[in-house]
mmCIF file with all atom_site columns, C-alpha atoms in Angstrom:
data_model
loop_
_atom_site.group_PDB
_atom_site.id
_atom_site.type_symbol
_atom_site.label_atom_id
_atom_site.label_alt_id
_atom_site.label_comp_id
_atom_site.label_asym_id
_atom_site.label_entity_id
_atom_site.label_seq_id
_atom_site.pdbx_PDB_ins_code
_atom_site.Cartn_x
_atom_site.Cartn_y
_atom_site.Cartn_z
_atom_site.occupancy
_atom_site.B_iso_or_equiv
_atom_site.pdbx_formal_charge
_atom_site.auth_seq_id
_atom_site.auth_comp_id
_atom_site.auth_asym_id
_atom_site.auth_atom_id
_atom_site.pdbx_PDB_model_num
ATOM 1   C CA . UNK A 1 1   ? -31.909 32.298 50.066 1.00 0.00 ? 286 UNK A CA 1
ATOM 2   C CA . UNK A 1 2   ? -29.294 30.769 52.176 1.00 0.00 ? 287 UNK A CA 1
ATOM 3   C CA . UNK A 1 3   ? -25.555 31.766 51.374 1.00 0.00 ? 288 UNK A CA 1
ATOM 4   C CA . UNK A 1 4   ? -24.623 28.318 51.071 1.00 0.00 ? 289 UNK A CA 1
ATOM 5   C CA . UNK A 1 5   ? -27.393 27.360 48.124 1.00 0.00 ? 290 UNK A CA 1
ATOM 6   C CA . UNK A 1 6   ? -26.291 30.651 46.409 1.00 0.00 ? 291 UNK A CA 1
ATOM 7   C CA . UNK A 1 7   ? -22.550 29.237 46.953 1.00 0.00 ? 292 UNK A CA 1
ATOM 8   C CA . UNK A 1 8   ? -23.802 25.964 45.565 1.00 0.00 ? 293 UNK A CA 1
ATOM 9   C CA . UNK A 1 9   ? -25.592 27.785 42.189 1.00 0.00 ? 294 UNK A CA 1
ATOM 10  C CA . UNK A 1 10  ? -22.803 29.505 41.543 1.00 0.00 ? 295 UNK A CA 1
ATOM 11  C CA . UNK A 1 11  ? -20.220 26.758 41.718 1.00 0.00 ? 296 UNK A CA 1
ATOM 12  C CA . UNK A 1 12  ? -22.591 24.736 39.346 1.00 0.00 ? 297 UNK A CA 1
ATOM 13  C CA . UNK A 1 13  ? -22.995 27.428 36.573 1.00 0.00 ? 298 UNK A CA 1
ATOM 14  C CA . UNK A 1 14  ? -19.427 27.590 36.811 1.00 0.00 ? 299 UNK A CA 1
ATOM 15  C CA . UNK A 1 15  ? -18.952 24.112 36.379 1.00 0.00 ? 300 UNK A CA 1
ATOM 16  C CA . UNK A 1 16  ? -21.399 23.904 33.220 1.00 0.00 ? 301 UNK A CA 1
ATOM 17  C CA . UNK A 1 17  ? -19.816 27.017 32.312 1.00 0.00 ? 302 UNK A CA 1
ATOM 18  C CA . UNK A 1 18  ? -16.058 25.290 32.028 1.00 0.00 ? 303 UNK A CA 1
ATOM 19  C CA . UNK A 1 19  ? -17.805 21.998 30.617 1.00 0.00 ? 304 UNK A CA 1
ATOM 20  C CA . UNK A 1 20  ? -19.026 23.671 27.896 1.00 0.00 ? 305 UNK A CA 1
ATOM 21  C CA . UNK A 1 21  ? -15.828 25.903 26.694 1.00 0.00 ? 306 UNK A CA 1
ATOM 22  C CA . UNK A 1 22  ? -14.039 22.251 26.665 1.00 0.00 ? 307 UNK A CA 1
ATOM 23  C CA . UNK A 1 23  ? -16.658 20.805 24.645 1.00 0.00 ? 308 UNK A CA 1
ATOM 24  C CA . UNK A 1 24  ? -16.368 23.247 22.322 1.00 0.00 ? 309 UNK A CA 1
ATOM 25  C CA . UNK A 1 25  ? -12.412 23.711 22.313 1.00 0.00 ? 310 UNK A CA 1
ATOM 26  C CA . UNK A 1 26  ? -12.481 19.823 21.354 1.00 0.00 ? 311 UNK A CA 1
ATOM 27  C CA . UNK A 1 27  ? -14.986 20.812 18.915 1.00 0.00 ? 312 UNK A CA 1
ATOM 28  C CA . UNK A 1 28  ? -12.295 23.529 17.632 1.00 0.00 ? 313 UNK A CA 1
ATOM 29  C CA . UNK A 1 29  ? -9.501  21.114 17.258 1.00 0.00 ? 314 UNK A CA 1
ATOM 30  C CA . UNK A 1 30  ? -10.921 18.396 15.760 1.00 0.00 ? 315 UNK A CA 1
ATOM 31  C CA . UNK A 1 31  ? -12.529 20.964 12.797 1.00 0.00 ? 316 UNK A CA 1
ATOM 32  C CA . UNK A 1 32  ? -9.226  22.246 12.277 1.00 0.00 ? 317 UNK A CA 1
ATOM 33  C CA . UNK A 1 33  ? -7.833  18.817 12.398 1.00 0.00 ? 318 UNK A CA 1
ATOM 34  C CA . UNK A 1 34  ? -10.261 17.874 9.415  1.00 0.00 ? 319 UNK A CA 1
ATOM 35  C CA . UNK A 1 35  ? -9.638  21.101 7.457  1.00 0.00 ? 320 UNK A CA 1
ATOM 36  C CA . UNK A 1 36  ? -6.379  21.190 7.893  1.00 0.00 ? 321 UNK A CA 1
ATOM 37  C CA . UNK A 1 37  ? -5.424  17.693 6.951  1.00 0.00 ? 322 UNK A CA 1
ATOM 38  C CA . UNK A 1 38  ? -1.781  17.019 4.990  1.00 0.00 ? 323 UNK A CA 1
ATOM 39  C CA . UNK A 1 39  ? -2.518  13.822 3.682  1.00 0.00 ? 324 UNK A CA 1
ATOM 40  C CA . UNK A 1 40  ? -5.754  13.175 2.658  1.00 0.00 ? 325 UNK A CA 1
ATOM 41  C CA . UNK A 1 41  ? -4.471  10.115 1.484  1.00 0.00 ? 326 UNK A CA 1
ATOM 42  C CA . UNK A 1 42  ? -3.144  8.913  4.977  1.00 0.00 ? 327 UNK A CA 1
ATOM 43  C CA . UNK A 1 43  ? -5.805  5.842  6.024  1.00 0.00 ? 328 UNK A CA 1
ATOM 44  C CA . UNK A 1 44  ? -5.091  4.111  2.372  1.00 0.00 ? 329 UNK A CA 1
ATOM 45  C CA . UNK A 1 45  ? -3.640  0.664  3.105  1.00 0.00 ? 330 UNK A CA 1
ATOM 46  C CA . UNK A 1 46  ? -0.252  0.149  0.513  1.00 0.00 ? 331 UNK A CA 1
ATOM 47  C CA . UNK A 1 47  ? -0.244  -3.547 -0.213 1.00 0.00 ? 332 UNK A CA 1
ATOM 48  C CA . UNK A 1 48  ? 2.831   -4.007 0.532  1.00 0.00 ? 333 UNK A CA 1
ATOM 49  C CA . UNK A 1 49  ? 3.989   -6.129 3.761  1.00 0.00 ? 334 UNK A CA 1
ATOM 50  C CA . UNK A 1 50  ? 6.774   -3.784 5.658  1.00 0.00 ? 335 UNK A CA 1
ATOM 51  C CA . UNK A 1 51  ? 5.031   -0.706 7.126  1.00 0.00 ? 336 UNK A CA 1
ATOM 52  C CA . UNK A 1 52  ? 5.830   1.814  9.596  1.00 0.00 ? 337 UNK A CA 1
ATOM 53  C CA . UNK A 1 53  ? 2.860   3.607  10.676 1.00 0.00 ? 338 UNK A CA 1
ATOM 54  C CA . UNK A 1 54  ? 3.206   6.917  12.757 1.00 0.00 ? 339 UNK A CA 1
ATOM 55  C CA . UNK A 1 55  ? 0.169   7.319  15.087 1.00 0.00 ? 340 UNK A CA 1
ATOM 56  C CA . UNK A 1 56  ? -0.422  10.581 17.420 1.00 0.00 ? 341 UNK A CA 1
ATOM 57  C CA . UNK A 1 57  ? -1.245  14.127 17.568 1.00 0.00 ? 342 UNK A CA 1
ATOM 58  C CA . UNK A 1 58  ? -0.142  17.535 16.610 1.00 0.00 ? 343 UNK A CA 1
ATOM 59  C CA . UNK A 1 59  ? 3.956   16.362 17.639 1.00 0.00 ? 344 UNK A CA 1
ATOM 60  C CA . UNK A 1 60  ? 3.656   13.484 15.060 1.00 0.00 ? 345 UNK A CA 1
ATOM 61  C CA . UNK A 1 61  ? 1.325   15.539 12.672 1.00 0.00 ? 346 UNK A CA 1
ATOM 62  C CA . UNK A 1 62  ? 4.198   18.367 12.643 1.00 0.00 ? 347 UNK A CA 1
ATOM 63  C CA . UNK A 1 63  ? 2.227   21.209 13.672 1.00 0.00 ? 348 UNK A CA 1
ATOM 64  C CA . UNK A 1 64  ? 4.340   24.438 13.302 1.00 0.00 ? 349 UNK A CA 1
ATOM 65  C CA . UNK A 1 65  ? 6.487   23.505 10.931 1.00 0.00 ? 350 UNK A CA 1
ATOM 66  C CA . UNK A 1 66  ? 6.410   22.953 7.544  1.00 0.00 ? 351 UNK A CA 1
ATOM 67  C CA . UNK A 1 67  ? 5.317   19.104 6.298  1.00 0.00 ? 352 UNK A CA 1
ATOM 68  C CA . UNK A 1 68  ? 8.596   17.972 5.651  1.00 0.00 ? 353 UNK A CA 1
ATOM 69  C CA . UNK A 1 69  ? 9.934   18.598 8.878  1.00 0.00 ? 354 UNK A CA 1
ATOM 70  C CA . UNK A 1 70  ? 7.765   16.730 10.933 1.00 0.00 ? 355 UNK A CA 1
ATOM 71  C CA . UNK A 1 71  ? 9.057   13.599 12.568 1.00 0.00 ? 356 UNK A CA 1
ATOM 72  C CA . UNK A 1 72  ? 7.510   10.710 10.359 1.00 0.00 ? 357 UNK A CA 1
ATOM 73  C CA . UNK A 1 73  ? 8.835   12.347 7.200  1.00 0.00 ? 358 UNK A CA 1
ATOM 74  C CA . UNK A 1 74  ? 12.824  12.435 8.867  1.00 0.00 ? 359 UNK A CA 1
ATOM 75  C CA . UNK A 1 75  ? 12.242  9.030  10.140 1.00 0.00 ? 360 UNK A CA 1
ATOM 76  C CA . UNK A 1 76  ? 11.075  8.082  6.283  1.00 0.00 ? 361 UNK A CA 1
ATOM 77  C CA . UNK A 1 77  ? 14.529  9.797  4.546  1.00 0.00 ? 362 UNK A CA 1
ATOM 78  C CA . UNK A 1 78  ? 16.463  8.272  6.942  1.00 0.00 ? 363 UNK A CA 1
ATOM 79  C CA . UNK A 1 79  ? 14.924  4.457  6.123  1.00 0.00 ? 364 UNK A CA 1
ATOM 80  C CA . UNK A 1 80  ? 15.367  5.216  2.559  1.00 0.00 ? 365 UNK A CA 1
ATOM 81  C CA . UNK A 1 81  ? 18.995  6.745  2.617  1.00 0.00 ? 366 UNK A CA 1
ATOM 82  C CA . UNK A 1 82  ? 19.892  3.957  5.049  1.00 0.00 ? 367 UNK A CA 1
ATOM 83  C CA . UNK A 1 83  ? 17.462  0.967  2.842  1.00 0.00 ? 368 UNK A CA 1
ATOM 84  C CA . UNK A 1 84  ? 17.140  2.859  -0.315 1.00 0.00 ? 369 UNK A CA 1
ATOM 85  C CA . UNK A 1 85  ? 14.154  1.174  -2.247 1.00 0.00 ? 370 UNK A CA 1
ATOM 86  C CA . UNK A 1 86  ? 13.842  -1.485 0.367  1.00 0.00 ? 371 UNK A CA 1
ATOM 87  C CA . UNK A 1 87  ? 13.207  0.646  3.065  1.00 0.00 ? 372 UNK A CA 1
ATOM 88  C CA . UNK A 1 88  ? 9.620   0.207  4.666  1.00 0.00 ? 373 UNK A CA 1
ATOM 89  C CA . UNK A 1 89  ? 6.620   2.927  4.022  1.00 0.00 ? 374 UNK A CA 1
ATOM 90  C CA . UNK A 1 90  ? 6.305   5.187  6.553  1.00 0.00 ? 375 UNK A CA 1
ATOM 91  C CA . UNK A 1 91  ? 2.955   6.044  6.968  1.00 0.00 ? 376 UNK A CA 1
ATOM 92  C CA . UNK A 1 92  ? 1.560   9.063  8.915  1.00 0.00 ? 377 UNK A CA 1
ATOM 93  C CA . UNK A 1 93  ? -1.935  8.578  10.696 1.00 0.00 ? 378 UNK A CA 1
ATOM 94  C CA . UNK A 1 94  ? -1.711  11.949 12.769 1.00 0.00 ? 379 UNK A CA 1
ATOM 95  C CA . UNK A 1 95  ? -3.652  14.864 13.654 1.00 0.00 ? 380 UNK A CA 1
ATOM 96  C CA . UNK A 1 96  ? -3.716  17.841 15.745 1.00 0.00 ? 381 UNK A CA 1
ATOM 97  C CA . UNK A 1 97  ? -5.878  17.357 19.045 1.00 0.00 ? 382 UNK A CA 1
ATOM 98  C CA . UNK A 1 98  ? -6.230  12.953 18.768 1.00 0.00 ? 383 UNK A CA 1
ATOM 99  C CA . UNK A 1 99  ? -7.076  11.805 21.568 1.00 0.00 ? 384 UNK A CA 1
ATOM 100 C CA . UNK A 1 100 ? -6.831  8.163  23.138 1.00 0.00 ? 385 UNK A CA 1
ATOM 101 C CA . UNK A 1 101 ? -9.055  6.500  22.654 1.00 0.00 ? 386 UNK A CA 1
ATOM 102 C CA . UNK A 1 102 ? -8.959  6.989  18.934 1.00 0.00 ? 387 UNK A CA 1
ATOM 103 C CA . UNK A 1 103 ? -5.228  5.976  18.670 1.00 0.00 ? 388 UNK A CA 1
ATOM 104 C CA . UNK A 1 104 ? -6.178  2.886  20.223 1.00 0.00 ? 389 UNK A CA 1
ATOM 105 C CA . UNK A 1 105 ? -9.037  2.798  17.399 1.00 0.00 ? 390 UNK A CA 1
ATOM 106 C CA . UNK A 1 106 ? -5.853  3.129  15.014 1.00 0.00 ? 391 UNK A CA 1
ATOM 107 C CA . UNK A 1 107 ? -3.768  0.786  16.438 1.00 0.00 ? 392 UNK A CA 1
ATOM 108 C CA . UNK A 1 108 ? -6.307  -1.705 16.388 1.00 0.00 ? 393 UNK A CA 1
ATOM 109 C CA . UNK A 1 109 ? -7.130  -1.031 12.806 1.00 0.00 ? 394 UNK A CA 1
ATOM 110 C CA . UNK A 1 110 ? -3.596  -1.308 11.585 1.00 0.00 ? 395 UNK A CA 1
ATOM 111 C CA . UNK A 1 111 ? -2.792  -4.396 13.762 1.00 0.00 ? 396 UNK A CA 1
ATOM 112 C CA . UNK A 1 112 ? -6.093  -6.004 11.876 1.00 0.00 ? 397 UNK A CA 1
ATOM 113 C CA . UNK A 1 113 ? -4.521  -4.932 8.116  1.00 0.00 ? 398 UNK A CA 1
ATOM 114 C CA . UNK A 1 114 ? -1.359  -6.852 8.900  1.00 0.00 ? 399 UNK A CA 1
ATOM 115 C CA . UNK A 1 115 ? 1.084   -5.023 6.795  1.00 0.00 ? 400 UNK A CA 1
ATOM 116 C CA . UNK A 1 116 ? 2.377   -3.314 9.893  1.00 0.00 ? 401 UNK A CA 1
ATOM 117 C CA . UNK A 1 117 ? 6.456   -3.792 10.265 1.00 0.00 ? 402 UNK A CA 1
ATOM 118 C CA . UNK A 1 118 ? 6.794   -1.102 13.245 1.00 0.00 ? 403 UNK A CA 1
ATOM 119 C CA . UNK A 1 119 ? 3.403   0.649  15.017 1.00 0.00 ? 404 UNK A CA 1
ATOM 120 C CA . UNK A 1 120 ? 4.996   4.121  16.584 1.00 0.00 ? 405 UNK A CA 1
ATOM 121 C CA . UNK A 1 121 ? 2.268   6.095  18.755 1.00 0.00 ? 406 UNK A CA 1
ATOM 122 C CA . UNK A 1 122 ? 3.531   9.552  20.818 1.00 0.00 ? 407 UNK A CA 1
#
């Protein structure tokens, strides 16, 4: 066989190779996403008008520290010391490993509820 086709084979399994360790990385993050989900409680609508929803990935979800800590929940003592029973909800639609195209998903969804008072996405 020529070197070139052998070149060729090899560059392809490697290719297919890669492909399929992603695939199944994604796979990873997403599971641990779903098992390891804070709020279970996080895609309820409040009826309230006046909410600022948190959208992103494992930055906004707080990954590595402890729930409290993370950015949405600072943001949401701050409105309340600052507001006090006024202040909006803050609502956290995060997870570890989002991608995109389903924060777009989100921000479409919460754009269609129309209680949103602020839409943050990192």
């Amino acid at each position: 066989m020529p070197k070139a086709r052998v070149r060729r084979r090899r560059w392809l399994a490697a290719a297919l190779w890669l492909a399929m360790v992603l695939l199944l990385a994604e796979g990873a993050v997403r599971t641990a996403a779903f098992v390891l989900r804070r709020d279970q409680a996080a895609g309820a609508r409040p009826a309230a008008r006046g909410v600022v929803y948190c959208i992103g990935d494992s930055f906004t979800y707080g990954q590595g520290v402890r729930p409290e800590e993370a950015w949405p929940r600072v943001l949401e003592r701050a409105l309340r010391a600052r507001y006090g029973a006024d202040a909006p909800v803050v609502r956290s639609l995060a997870e570890p490993g989002r991608s995109s195209s389903v924060v777009v998903q989100l921000v479409a969804e919460v754009l269609q509820a129309g209680d949103a008072r602020l839409v943050l996405v990192l």
